[in-house]
Amino acid sequence: MYDGSPDLGRNDECWCGSGKKYKKCHLDFDERLSALYNAGEEVPTHDLLKTAEDIEGVKRSAEVNIGALDYVAERIGVGTTTEEINQWVYDYTVAHDAIPAPLNYEGFPDSVCTSVNEVVCHGIPSENYTLKEGDIINVDCSTIKDGYFSDSSRMFCIGEVSPEDADLVRVTKEAVEEGLKAVKPWGHLGDIGAAVNAYATAHGYTVVREFGGHGVGLEFHEDPFVSFVTKPGTGPILAPGLMFTIEPMINRGEAAIDMSDPNGWTVRTADGLPTAQWEVQLVITEDGYELLSW
Ligand code: MF3
Ligand code: CO
């Protein structure tokens, strides 16, 4: 039996904070989750489902996160060091009464991840790396505001980049859009990864298996893990209130990665070929989804 439903009477106040009676609010919803569970589906636990108040909090956090990435976008170019990006994100974030989530997260030393060319993710900013014409870089920003977490990342092409790298960056962004098109309330999480994967591989690229998206909102990284190597109709049910990221890492060459950097963070492609990533944060709604950060 499904035991994820809250222990509420029909006339008790609903758990979602609406102030309505349970029977007029989420009772049907909980019965639907329970029926799916009993039919053998994987359903998200209740603590992962965000209330309207949670979503408002995350939006205020995301406003800063989006603003920080816009701030970077206005300034980044040939000659920027990745440490300057780190300073911009730090300054912008604290000026908006928020905290950069990466800073000191499990020992991460900086306020943002900057991943250039063959760096798949978790690149550490450095005053010794100056962006040059032809580089492609992912800037991954995450913000905590009033305890709420937002997380998104964008690619930037520095000056004129090769047609091959420009294509990788564009296709990776389009892969995220394909993933979003596959989002269906009460559908499966695996539909998203399958759509992303099909699009990337149709363009001759490979998809990183070891890293993916994640639940987010009340913590930096919550369940579920969002793989981009999945089959349709598999994985957890996309119940309204589930909040997570779509952030595939897509490689020009092999999918294999190299995690041997002694700093313990920087992940590279095993073959040294370029890789790209875009990240958006969304919440499942009754009739679709709402984008929260990008
Ligand atoms: N922002 C990354 C993500 O999308 C996580 C970075 S963890 C850090 O999940 F410590 F490296 F910042
Ligand atoms: Co993320």
PDB file of C-alpha atoms and ligand atoms in Angstrom:
ATOM      1  CA  MET A   1       0.000   0.000   0.000  1.00  0.00           C
ATOM      2  CA  TYR A   2       1.043   3.551  -0.723  1.00  0.00           C
ATOM      3  CA  ASP A   3       1.865   5.268   2.549  1.00  0.00           C
ATOM      4  CA  GLY A   4       2.991   8.593   1.124  1.00  0.00           C
ATOM      5  CA  SER A   5      -0.325  10.381   1.666  1.00  0.00           C
ATOM      6  CA  PRO A   6      -0.541  12.674   4.654  1.00  0.00           C
ATOM      7  CA  ASP A   7      -2.696  11.402   7.503  1.00  0.00           C
ATOM      8  CA  LEU A   8      -5.560  13.865   7.056  1.00  0.00           C
ATOM      9  CA  GLY A   9      -9.331  13.651   7.467  1.00  0.00           C
ATOM     10  CA  ARG A  10     -11.548  14.817   4.607  1.00  0.00           C
ATOM     11  CA  ASN A  11     -12.483  17.960   6.496  1.00  0.00           C
ATOM     12  CA  ASP A  12      -8.983  18.798   7.722  1.00  0.00           C
ATOM     13  CA  GLU A  13      -7.072  21.645   6.166  1.00  0.00           C
ATOM     14  CA  CYS A  14      -5.146  20.563   3.066  1.00  0.00           C
ATOM     15  CA  TRP A  15      -1.382  20.045   3.384  1.00  0.00           C
ATOM     16  CA  CYS A  16      -0.673  22.445   0.514  1.00  0.00           C
ATOM     17  CA  GLY A  17      -1.346  25.622   2.470  1.00  0.00           C
ATOM     18  CA  SER A  18      -4.375  26.654   0.385  1.00  0.00           C
ATOM     19  CA  GLY A  19      -6.480  26.922   3.534  1.00  0.00           C
ATOM     20  CA  LYS A  20      -9.130  24.728   1.862  1.00  0.00           C
ATOM     21  CA  LYS A  21     -10.514  21.474   3.213  1.00  0.00           C
ATOM     22  CA  TYR A  22      -8.536  18.414   2.145  1.00  0.00           C
ATOM     23  CA  LYS A  23     -11.544  16.933   0.311  1.00  0.00           C
ATOM     24  CA  LYS A  24     -11.901  20.142  -1.767  1.00  0.00           C
ATOM     25  CA  CYS A  25      -8.200  20.379  -2.476  1.00  0.00           C
ATOM     26  CA  HIS A  26      -5.577  17.604  -2.750  1.00  0.00           C
ATOM     27  CA  LEU A  27      -7.579  14.543  -1.718  1.00  0.00           C
ATOM     28  CA  ASP A  28      -8.218  13.479  -5.337  1.00  0.00           C
ATOM     29  CA  PHE A  29      -4.587  14.226  -6.129  1.00  0.00           C
ATOM     30  CA  ASP A  30      -3.374  11.980  -3.316  1.00  0.00           C
ATOM     31  CA  GLU A  31      -5.769   9.242  -4.381  1.00  0.00           C
ATOM     32  CA  ARG A  32      -4.391   9.441  -7.901  1.00  0.00           C
ATOM     33  CA  LEU A  33      -0.801   9.162  -6.625  1.00  0.00           C
ATOM     34  CA  SER A  34      -1.795   6.251  -4.448  1.00  0.00           C
ATOM     35  CA  ALA A  35      -3.523   4.439  -7.336  1.00  0.00           C
ATOM     36  CA  LEU A  36      -0.459   4.893  -9.538  1.00  0.00           C
ATOM     37  CA  TYR A  37       1.755   3.561  -6.779  1.00  0.00           C
ATOM     38  CA  ASN A  38      -0.474   0.548  -6.331  1.00  0.00           C
ATOM     39  CA  ALA A  39      -0.291  -0.039 -10.089  1.00  0.00           C
ATOM     40  CA  GLY A  40       3.488  -0.372  -9.759  1.00  0.00           C
ATOM     41  CA  GLU A  41       4.540   3.146 -10.736  1.00  0.00           C
ATOM     42  CA  GLU A  42       7.318   5.070  -9.056  1.00  0.00           C
ATOM     43  CA  VAL A  43       5.694   8.134  -7.473  1.00  0.00           C
ATOM     44  CA  PRO A  44       7.488  11.084  -5.887  1.00  0.00           C
ATOM     45  CA  THR A  45       7.298  11.309  -2.130  1.00  0.00           C
ATOM     46  CA  HIS A  46       5.219  14.130  -0.718  1.00  0.00           C
ATOM     47  CA  ASP A  47       8.172  16.089   0.615  1.00  0.00           C
ATOM     48  CA  LEU A  48       9.300  16.683  -2.997  1.00  0.00           C
ATOM     49  CA  LEU A  49       6.025  18.339  -4.035  1.00  0.00           C
ATOM     50  CA  LYS A  50       6.175  22.120  -3.785  1.00  0.00           C
ATOM     51  CA  THR A  51       3.315  24.222  -2.436  1.00  0.00           C
ATOM     52  CA  ALA A  52       2.222  27.541  -3.962  1.00  0.00           C
ATOM     53  CA  GLU A  53       4.214  29.293  -1.230  1.00  0.00           C
ATOM     54  CA  ASP A  54       7.349  27.281  -2.070  1.00  0.00           C
ATOM     55  CA  ILE A  55       6.973  28.158  -5.745  1.00  0.00           C
ATOM     56  CA  GLU A  56       6.691  31.864  -4.946  1.00  0.00           C
ATOM     57  CA  GLY A  57       9.849  31.621  -2.849  1.00  0.00           C
ATOM     58  CA  VAL A  58      11.741  29.851  -5.615  1.00  0.00           C
ATOM     59  CA  LYS A  59      10.618  32.520  -8.100  1.00  0.00           C
ATOM     60  CA  ARG A  60      12.141  35.257  -5.937  1.00  0.00           C
ATOM     61  CA  SER A  61      15.361  33.237  -5.815  1.00  0.00           C
ATOM     62  CA  ALA A  62      15.242  32.625  -9.575  1.00  0.00           C
ATOM     63  CA  GLU A  63      14.824  36.324 -10.252  1.00  0.00           C
ATOM     64  CA  VAL A  64      18.300  36.822  -8.775  1.00  0.00           C
ATOM     65  CA  ASN A  65      19.692  33.749 -10.536  1.00  0.00           C
ATOM     66  CA  ILE A  66      18.430  34.908 -13.948  1.00  0.00           C
ATOM     67  CA  GLY A  67      19.656  38.421 -13.199  1.00  0.00           C
ATOM     68  CA  ALA A  68      23.135  37.135 -12.378  1.00  0.00           C
ATOM     69  CA  LEU A  69      23.321  35.238 -15.675  1.00  0.00           C
ATOM     70  CA  ASP A  70      22.037  38.296 -17.578  1.00  0.00           C
ATOM     71  CA  TYR A  71      24.722  40.350 -15.809  1.00  0.00           C
ATOM     72  CA  VAL A  72      27.375  37.884 -16.996  1.00  0.00           C
ATOM     73  CA  ALA A  73      25.915  37.883 -20.525  1.00  0.00           C
ATOM     74  CA  GLU A  74      26.296  41.668 -20.779  1.00  0.00           C
ATOM     75  CA  ARG A  75      29.991  41.549 -19.877  1.00  0.00           C
ATOM     76  CA  ILE A  76      31.568  38.255 -20.964  1.00  0.00           C
ATOM     77  CA  GLY A  77      33.903  38.198 -23.967  1.00  0.00           C
ATOM     78  CA  VAL A  78      37.448  37.768 -25.230  1.00  0.00           C
ATOM     79  CA  GLY A  79      39.814  38.706 -22.385  1.00  0.00           C
ATOM     80  CA  THR A  80      37.445  37.916 -19.505  1.00  0.00           C
ATOM     81  CA  THR A  81      39.014  35.651 -16.887  1.00  0.00           C
ATOM     82  CA  THR A  82      36.808  33.004 -15.350  1.00  0.00           C
ATOM     83  CA  GLU A  83      37.654  34.544 -11.959  1.00  0.00           C
ATOM     84  CA  GLU A  84      36.037  37.801 -13.133  1.00  0.00           C
ATOM     85  CA  ILE A  85      32.845  35.849 -13.861  1.00  0.00           C
ATOM     86  CA  ASN A  86      33.038  34.485 -10.336  1.00  0.00           C
ATOM     87  CA  GLN A  87      33.346  38.023  -8.916  1.00  0.00           C
ATOM     88  CA  TRP A  88      30.430  39.306 -11.022  1.00  0.00           C
ATOM     89  CA  VAL A  89      28.173  36.495  -9.829  1.00  0.00           C
ATOM     90  CA  TYR A  90      29.215  36.957  -6.215  1.00  0.00           C
ATOM     91  CA  ASP A  91      28.765  40.732  -6.278  1.00  0.00           C
ATOM     92  CA  TYR A  92      25.436  40.634  -8.113  1.00  0.00           C
ATOM     93  CA  THR A  93      24.038  37.897  -5.872  1.00  0.00           C
ATOM     94  CA  VAL A  94      24.957  39.444  -2.518  1.00  0.00           C
ATOM     95  CA  ALA A  95      23.808  42.882  -3.755  1.00  0.00           C
ATOM     96  CA  HIS A  96      20.387  41.249  -4.193  1.00  0.00           C
ATOM     97  CA  ASP A  97      20.326  39.829  -0.659  1.00  0.00           C
ATOM     98  CA  ALA A  98      21.056  36.308  -1.777  1.00  0.00           C
ATOM     99  CA  ILE A  99      23.812  33.715  -1.455  1.00  0.00           C
ATOM    100  CA  PRO A 100      25.614  31.913  -4.296  1.00  0.00           C
ATOM    101  CA  ALA A 101      24.681  28.268  -3.657  1.00  0.00           C
ATOM    102  CA  PRO A 102      27.971  26.747  -4.919  1.00  0.00           C
ATOM    103  CA  LEU A 103      30.138  28.726  -2.482  1.00  0.00           C
ATOM    104  CA  ASN A 104      31.457  26.216   0.056  1.00  0.00           C
ATOM    105  CA  TYR A 105      28.946  23.615  -1.161  1.00  0.00           C
ATOM    106  CA  GLU A 106      30.626  20.299  -0.307  1.00  0.00           C
ATOM    107  CA  GLY A 107      33.889  22.210  -0.412  1.00  0.00           C
ATOM    108  CA  PHE A 108      33.402  23.918  -3.779  1.00  0.00           C
ATOM    109  CA  PRO A 109      35.590  27.041  -3.520  1.00  0.00           C
ATOM    110  CA  ASP A 110      33.698  29.587  -5.652  1.00  0.00           C
ATOM    111  CA  SER A 111      30.339  31.205  -6.418  1.00  0.00           C
ATOM    112  CA  VAL A 112      29.755  29.759  -9.881  1.00  0.00           C
ATOM    113  CA  CYS A 113      30.913  26.908 -12.130  1.00  0.00           C
ATOM    114  CA  THR A 114      32.707  27.960 -15.320  1.00  0.00           C
ATOM    115  CA  SER A 115      33.241  25.052 -17.714  1.00  0.00           C
ATOM    116  CA  VAL A 116      35.235  25.819 -20.852  1.00  0.00           C
ATOM    117  CA  ASN A 117      35.487  23.706 -24.048  1.00  0.00           C
ATOM    118  CA  GLU A 118      36.228  20.089 -22.984  1.00  0.00           C
ATOM    119  CA  VAL A 119      35.116  20.716 -19.382  1.00  0.00           C
ATOM    120  CA  VAL A 120      31.795  18.926 -18.932  1.00  0.00           C
ATOM    121  CA  CYS A 121      30.802  20.551 -15.630  1.00  0.00           C
ATOM    122  CA  HIS A 122      32.015  21.871 -12.251  1.00  0.00           C
ATOM    123  CA  GLY A 123      34.839  23.962 -13.713  1.00  0.00           C
ATOM    124  CA  ILE A 124      36.444  26.140 -11.039  1.00  0.00           C
ATOM    125  CA  PRO A 125      36.954  29.816 -11.917  1.00  0.00           C
ATOM    126  CA  SER A 126      40.574  30.938 -12.144  1.00  0.00           C
ATOM    127  CA  GLU A 127      42.410  34.213 -12.627  1.00  0.00           C
ATOM    128  CA  ASN A 128      44.809  32.182 -14.786  1.00  0.00           C
ATOM    129  CA  TYR A 129      42.233  31.333 -17.426  1.00  0.00           C
ATOM    130  CA  THR A 130      41.469  34.122 -19.880  1.00  0.00           C
ATOM    131  CA  LEU A 131      38.708  33.482 -22.407  1.00  0.00           C
ATOM    132  CA  LYS A 132      39.920  33.578 -25.980  1.00  0.00           C
ATOM    133  CA  GLU A 133      38.264  33.805 -29.384  1.00  0.00           C
ATOM    134  CA  GLY A 134      36.645  30.462 -30.217  1.00  0.00           C
ATOM    135  CA  ASP A 135      36.047  29.252 -26.643  1.00  0.00           C
ATOM    136  CA  ILE A 136      32.670  27.913 -25.600  1.00  0.00           C
ATOM    137  CA  ILE A 137      31.840  28.213 -21.914  1.00  0.00           C
ATOM    138  CA  ASN A 138      29.047  27.095 -19.631  1.00  0.00           C
ATOM    139  CA  VAL A 139      28.305  29.438 -16.731  1.00  0.00           C
ATOM    140  CA  ASP A 140      26.281  27.560 -14.103  1.00  0.00           C
ATOM    141  CA  CYS A 141      24.627  29.795 -11.541  1.00  0.00           C
ATOM    142  CA  SER A 142      22.719  28.725  -8.448  1.00  0.00           C
ATOM    143  CA  THR A 143      21.192  31.002  -5.834  1.00  0.00           C
ATOM    144  CA  ILE A 144      19.805  30.706  -2.318  1.00  0.00           C
ATOM    145  CA  LYS A 145      17.350  33.436  -1.323  1.00  0.00           C
ATOM    146  CA  ASP A 146      15.330  33.222   1.884  1.00  0.00           C
ATOM    147  CA  GLY A 147      16.183  29.516   1.934  1.00  0.00           C
ATOM    148  CA  TYR A 148      14.879  28.828  -1.589  1.00  0.00           C
ATOM    149  CA  PHE A 149      17.151  27.406  -4.293  1.00  0.00           C
ATOM    150  CA  SER A 150      17.300  28.258  -7.983  1.00  0.00           C
ATOM    151  CA  ASP A 151      19.657  26.773 -10.541  1.00  0.00           C
ATOM    152  CA  SER A 152      20.254  27.363 -14.254  1.00  0.00           C
ATOM    153  CA  SER A 153      23.108  27.607 -16.703  1.00  0.00           C
ATOM    154  CA  ARG A 154      23.822  29.009 -20.134  1.00  0.00           C
ATOM    155  CA  MET A 155      26.467  28.630 -22.825  1.00  0.00           C
ATOM    156  CA  PHE A 156      28.391  31.584 -24.190  1.00  0.00           C
ATOM    157  CA  CYS A 157      30.302  31.580 -27.457  1.00  0.00           C
ATOM    158  CA  ILE A 158      33.389  33.762 -27.193  1.00  0.00           C
ATOM    159  CA  GLY A 159      33.952  35.779 -30.336  1.00  0.00           C
ATOM    160  CA  GLU A 160      33.764  33.726 -33.507  1.00  0.00           C
ATOM    161  CA  VAL A 161      33.613  29.984 -32.693  1.00  0.00           C
ATOM    162  CA  SER A 162      34.073  27.069 -35.097  1.00  0.00           C
ATOM    163  CA  PRO A 163      30.946  25.940 -36.970  1.00  0.00           C
ATOM    164  CA  GLU A 164      31.261  22.548 -35.190  1.00  0.00           C
ATOM    165  CA  ASP A 165      31.194  24.108 -31.737  1.00  0.00           C
ATOM    166  CA  ALA A 166      28.457  26.567 -32.664  1.00  0.00           C
ATOM    167  CA  ASP A 167      26.345  23.612 -33.821  1.00  0.00           C
ATOM    168  CA  LEU A 168      26.985  21.716 -30.575  1.00  0.00           C
ATOM    169  CA  VAL A 169      25.902  24.720 -28.503  1.00  0.00           C
ATOM    170  CA  ARG A 170      22.752  25.251 -30.583  1.00  0.00           C
ATOM    171  CA  VAL A 171      21.743  21.573 -30.675  1.00  0.00           C
ATOM    172  CA  THR A 172      22.251  21.263 -26.908  1.00  0.00           C
ATOM    173  CA  LYS A 173      19.900  24.202 -26.324  1.00  0.00           C
ATOM    174  CA  GLU A 174      17.377  22.692 -28.715  1.00  0.00           C
ATOM    175  CA  ALA A 175      17.702  19.353 -26.890  1.00  0.00           C
ATOM    176  CA  VAL A 176      16.539  21.064 -23.690  1.00  0.00           C
ATOM    177  CA  GLU A 177      13.585  22.491 -25.637  1.00  0.00           C
ATOM    178  CA  GLU A 178      12.786  18.971 -26.905  1.00  0.00           C
ATOM    179  CA  GLY A 179      12.908  17.774 -23.299  1.00  0.00           C
ATOM    180  CA  LEU A 180      10.457  20.498 -22.282  1.00  0.00           C
ATOM    181  CA  LYS A 181       8.086  19.462 -25.066  1.00  0.00           C
ATOM    182  CA  ALA A 182       8.040  15.954 -23.564  1.00  0.00           C
ATOM    183  CA  VAL A 183       6.899  17.209 -20.141  1.00  0.00           C
ATOM    184  CA  LYS A 184       3.367  15.973 -19.385  1.00  0.00           C
ATOM    185  CA  PRO A 185       1.759  16.215 -15.963  1.00  0.00           C
ATOM    186  CA  TRP A 186       1.193  12.628 -14.725  1.00  0.00           C
ATOM    187  CA  GLY A 187       3.548  11.387 -17.456  1.00  0.00           C
ATOM    188  CA  HIS A 188       6.991   9.929 -16.738  1.00  0.00           C
ATOM    189  CA  LEU A 189      10.294  11.612 -16.032  1.00  0.00           C
ATOM    190  CA  GLY A 190      11.983   9.199 -18.437  1.00  0.00           C
ATOM    191  CA  ASP A 191      10.049  10.781 -21.339  1.00  0.00           C
ATOM    192  CA  ILE A 192      12.166  13.904 -20.927  1.00  0.00           C
ATOM    193  CA  GLY A 193      15.546  12.170 -21.004  1.00  0.00           C
ATOM    194  CA  ALA A 194      14.425  10.053 -23.949  1.00  0.00           C
ATOM    195  CA  ALA A 195      13.479  13.162 -25.952  1.00  0.00           C
ATOM    196  CA  VAL A 196      16.750  14.926 -25.125  1.00  0.00           C
ATOM    197  CA  ASN A 197      18.759  11.835 -25.986  1.00  0.00           C
ATOM    198  CA  ALA A 198      16.976  11.175 -29.277  1.00  0.00           C
ATOM    199  CA  TYR A 199      17.565  14.757 -30.398  1.00  0.00           C
ATOM    200  CA  ALA A 200      21.253  14.796 -29.423  1.00  0.00           C
ATOM    201  CA  THR A 201      22.073  11.441 -30.973  1.00  0.00           C
ATOM    202  CA  ALA A 202      20.150  12.295 -34.174  1.00  0.00           C
ATOM    203  CA  HIS A 203      22.656  15.131 -34.564  1.00  0.00           C
ATOM    204  CA  GLY A 204      25.598  12.772 -34.084  1.00  0.00           C
ATOM    205  CA  TYR A 205      26.357  13.731 -30.498  1.00  0.00           C
ATOM    206  CA  THR A 206      26.624  11.708 -27.300  1.00  0.00           C
ATOM    207  CA  VAL A 207      25.037  12.279 -23.899  1.00  0.00           C
ATOM    208  CA  VAL A 208      26.864  12.159 -20.569  1.00  0.00           C
ATOM    209  CA  ARG A 209      25.448   9.411 -18.362  1.00  0.00           C
ATOM    210  CA  GLU A 210      27.052  10.061 -14.975  1.00  0.00           C
ATOM    211  CA  PHE A 211      25.639  13.550 -14.387  1.00  0.00           C
ATOM    212  CA  GLY A 212      22.192  14.938 -14.941  1.00  0.00           C
ATOM    213  CA  GLY A 213      19.452  17.105 -13.569  1.00  0.00           C
ATOM    214  CA  HIS A 214      17.975  16.946 -10.104  1.00  0.00           C
ATOM    215  CA  GLY A 215      15.126  17.970  -7.890  1.00  0.00           C
ATOM    216  CA  VAL A 216      15.673  21.446  -6.447  1.00  0.00           C
ATOM    217  CA  GLY A 217      13.845  24.119  -4.458  1.00  0.00           C
ATOM    218  CA  LEU A 218      14.131  23.553  -0.739  1.00  0.00           C
ATOM    219  CA  GLU A 219      17.608  22.032  -1.151  1.00  0.00           C
ATOM    220  CA  PHE A 220      20.278  22.459  -3.828  1.00  0.00           C
ATOM    221  CA  HIS A 221      20.025  18.828  -4.904  1.00  0.00           C
ATOM    222  CA  GLU A 222      16.902  16.839  -4.160  1.00  0.00           C
ATOM    223  CA  ASP A 223      15.456  13.699  -5.683  1.00  0.00           C
ATOM    224  CA  PRO A 224      14.783  12.742  -8.403  1.00  0.00           C
ATOM    225  CA  PHE A 225      17.977  12.311 -10.409  1.00  0.00           C
ATOM    226  CA  VAL A 226      17.154  13.419 -13.955  1.00  0.00           C
ATOM    227  CA  SER A 227      19.004  11.193 -16.400  1.00  0.00           C
ATOM    228  CA  PHE A 228      19.185  11.999 -20.098  1.00  0.00           C
ATOM    229  CA  VAL A 229      19.769   8.370 -20.958  1.00  0.00           C
ATOM    230  CA  THR A 230      16.273   7.006 -20.336  1.00  0.00           C
ATOM    231  CA  LYS A 231      13.438   5.199 -22.056  1.00  0.00           C
ATOM    232  CA  PRO A 232       9.976   6.722 -22.493  1.00  0.00           C
ATOM    233  CA  GLY A 233       7.388   5.605 -19.950  1.00  0.00           C
ATOM    234  CA  THR A 234       9.977   4.911 -17.251  1.00  0.00           C
ATOM    235  CA  GLY A 235      10.959   6.631 -14.025  1.00  0.00           C
ATOM    236  CA  PRO A 236       8.973   8.674 -11.523  1.00  0.00           C
ATOM    237  CA  ILE A 237       5.551  10.137 -12.293  1.00  0.00           C
ATOM    238  CA  LEU A 238       5.589  13.866 -13.112  1.00  0.00           C
ATOM    239  CA  ALA A 239       3.136  14.854 -10.388  1.00  0.00           C
ATOM    240  CA  PRO A 240       2.168  18.542 -10.253  1.00  0.00           C
ATOM    241  CA  GLY A 241       4.428  20.246  -7.708  1.00  0.00           C
ATOM    242  CA  LEU A 242       7.519  18.262  -8.680  1.00  0.00           C
ATOM    243  CA  MET A 243      10.379  20.735  -9.280  1.00  0.00           C
ATOM    244  CA  PHE A 244      13.612  19.810 -11.035  1.00  0.00           C
ATOM    245  CA  THR A 245      16.199  20.815 -13.616  1.00  0.00           C
ATOM    246  CA  ILE A 246      16.774  19.726 -17.197  1.00  0.00           C
ATOM    247  CA  GLU A 247      20.518  20.076 -17.830  1.00  0.00           C
ATOM    248  CA  PRO A 248      21.976  17.632 -20.315  1.00  0.00           C
ATOM    249  CA  MET A 249      25.695  17.556 -20.994  1.00  0.00           C
ATOM    250  CA  ILE A 250      26.188  16.770 -24.667  1.00  0.00           C
ATOM    251  CA  ASN A 251      29.522  15.851 -26.247  1.00  0.00           C
ATOM    252  CA  ARG A 252      30.884  16.138 -29.761  1.00  0.00           C
ATOM    253  CA  GLY A 253      32.904  12.954 -29.311  1.00  0.00           C
ATOM    254  CA  GLU A 254      32.534  10.010 -26.952  1.00  0.00           C
ATOM    255  CA  ALA A 255      30.182  10.069 -23.969  1.00  0.00           C
ATOM    256  CA  ALA A 256      32.935   8.948 -21.588  1.00  0.00           C
ATOM    257  CA  ILE A 257      34.140  11.427 -18.981  1.00  0.00           C
ATOM    258  CA  ASP A 258      37.347  11.911 -17.016  1.00  0.00           C
ATOM    259  CA  MET A 259      37.017  12.704 -13.329  1.00  0.00           C
ATOM    260  CA  SER A 260      40.690  12.383 -12.452  1.00  0.00           C
ATOM    261  CA  ASP A 261      41.407  16.093 -11.907  1.00  0.00           C
ATOM    262  CA  PRO A 262      43.189  16.344  -8.557  1.00  0.00           C
ATOM    263  CA  ASN A 263      40.970  19.286  -7.536  1.00  0.00           C
ATOM    264  CA  GLY A 264      38.184  16.746  -7.142  1.00  0.00           C
ATOM    265  CA  TRP A 265      35.676  18.833  -9.129  1.00  0.00           C
ATOM    266  CA  THR A 266      36.533  19.519 -12.756  1.00  0.00           C
ATOM    267  CA  VAL A 267      34.941  16.931 -15.058  1.00  0.00           C
ATOM    268  CA  ARG A 268      36.282  16.632 -18.612  1.00  0.00           C
ATOM    269  CA  THR A 269      35.425  14.636 -21.702  1.00  0.00           C
ATOM    270  CA  ALA A 270      37.660  11.553 -21.838  1.00  0.00           C
ATOM    271  CA  ASP A 271      38.623  12.293 -25.457  1.00  0.00           C
ATOM    272  CA  GLY A 272      39.236  16.019 -24.870  1.00  0.00           C
ATOM    273  CA  LEU A 273      36.594  17.066 -27.424  1.00  0.00           C
ATOM    274  CA  PRO A 274      34.209  19.935 -26.625  1.00  0.00           C
ATOM    275  CA  THR A 275      30.997  19.516 -24.661  1.00  0.00           C
ATOM    276  CA  ALA A 276      28.027  21.781 -23.997  1.00  0.00           C
ATOM    277  CA  GLN A 277      25.269  22.157 -21.416  1.00  0.00           C
ATOM    278  CA  TRP A 278      22.230  24.340 -20.880  1.00  0.00           C
ATOM    279  CA  GLU A 279      20.154  24.138 -17.711  1.00  0.00           C
ATOM    280  CA  VAL A 280      16.608  25.190 -16.897  1.00  0.00           C
ATOM    281  CA  GLN A 281      14.556  24.784 -13.724  1.00  0.00           C
ATOM    282  CA  LEU A 282      10.840  24.021 -13.882  1.00  0.00           C
ATOM    283  CA  VAL A 283       7.892  22.930 -11.810  1.00  0.00           C
ATOM    284  CA  ILE A 284       5.152  20.588 -13.007  1.00  0.00           C
ATOM    285  CA  THR A 285       1.706  22.218 -12.958  1.00  0.00           C
ATOM    286  CA  GLU A 286      -1.829  20.815 -13.395  1.00  0.00           C
ATOM    287  CA  ASP A 287      -1.758  21.529 -17.113  1.00  0.00           C
ATOM    288  CA  GLY A 288       1.910  21.579 -18.069  1.00  0.00           C
ATOM    289  CA  TYR A 289       4.926  23.170 -16.485  1.00  0.00           C
ATOM    290  CA  GLU A 290       6.215  26.560 -15.462  1.00  0.00           C
ATOM    291  CA  LEU A 291       9.790  27.590 -16.231  1.00  0.00           C
ATOM    292  CA  LEU A 292      11.352  29.115 -13.139  1.00  0.00           C
ATOM    293  CA  SER A 293      14.989  29.724 -14.059  1.00  0.00           C
ATOM    294  CA  TRP A 294      16.929  29.687 -17.312  1.00  0.00           C
TER     295      TRP A 294
HETATM  296  N1  MF3 B   1      24.953  23.965 -10.446  1.00  0.00           N
HETATM  297  C1  MF3 B   1      25.309  22.576 -10.577  1.00  0.00           C
HETATM  298  C2  MF3 B   1      24.062  21.830 -10.991  1.00  0.00           C
HETATM  299  O1  MF3 B   1      23.494  22.196 -11.946  1.00  0.00           O
HETATM  300  C3  MF3 B   1      25.878  22.030  -9.320  1.00  0.00           C
HETATM  301  C4  MF3 B   1      27.163  22.574  -8.991  1.00  0.00           C
HETATM  302  S1  MF3 B   1      27.726  21.938  -7.528  1.00  0.00           S
HETATM  303  C5  MF3 B   1      29.045  22.903  -7.242  1.00  0.00           C
HETATM  304  O2  MF3 B   1      23.588  20.934 -10.386  1.00  0.00           O
HETATM  305  F1  MF3 B   1      29.435  22.680  -6.054  1.00  0.00           F
HETATM  306  F2  MF3 B   1      29.977  22.608  -8.125  1.00  0.00           F
HETATM  307  F3  MF3 B   1      28.708  24.160  -7.390  1.00  0.00           F
HETATM  308 CO    CO B   2      21.583  21.820 -11.560  1.00  0.00          CO
END
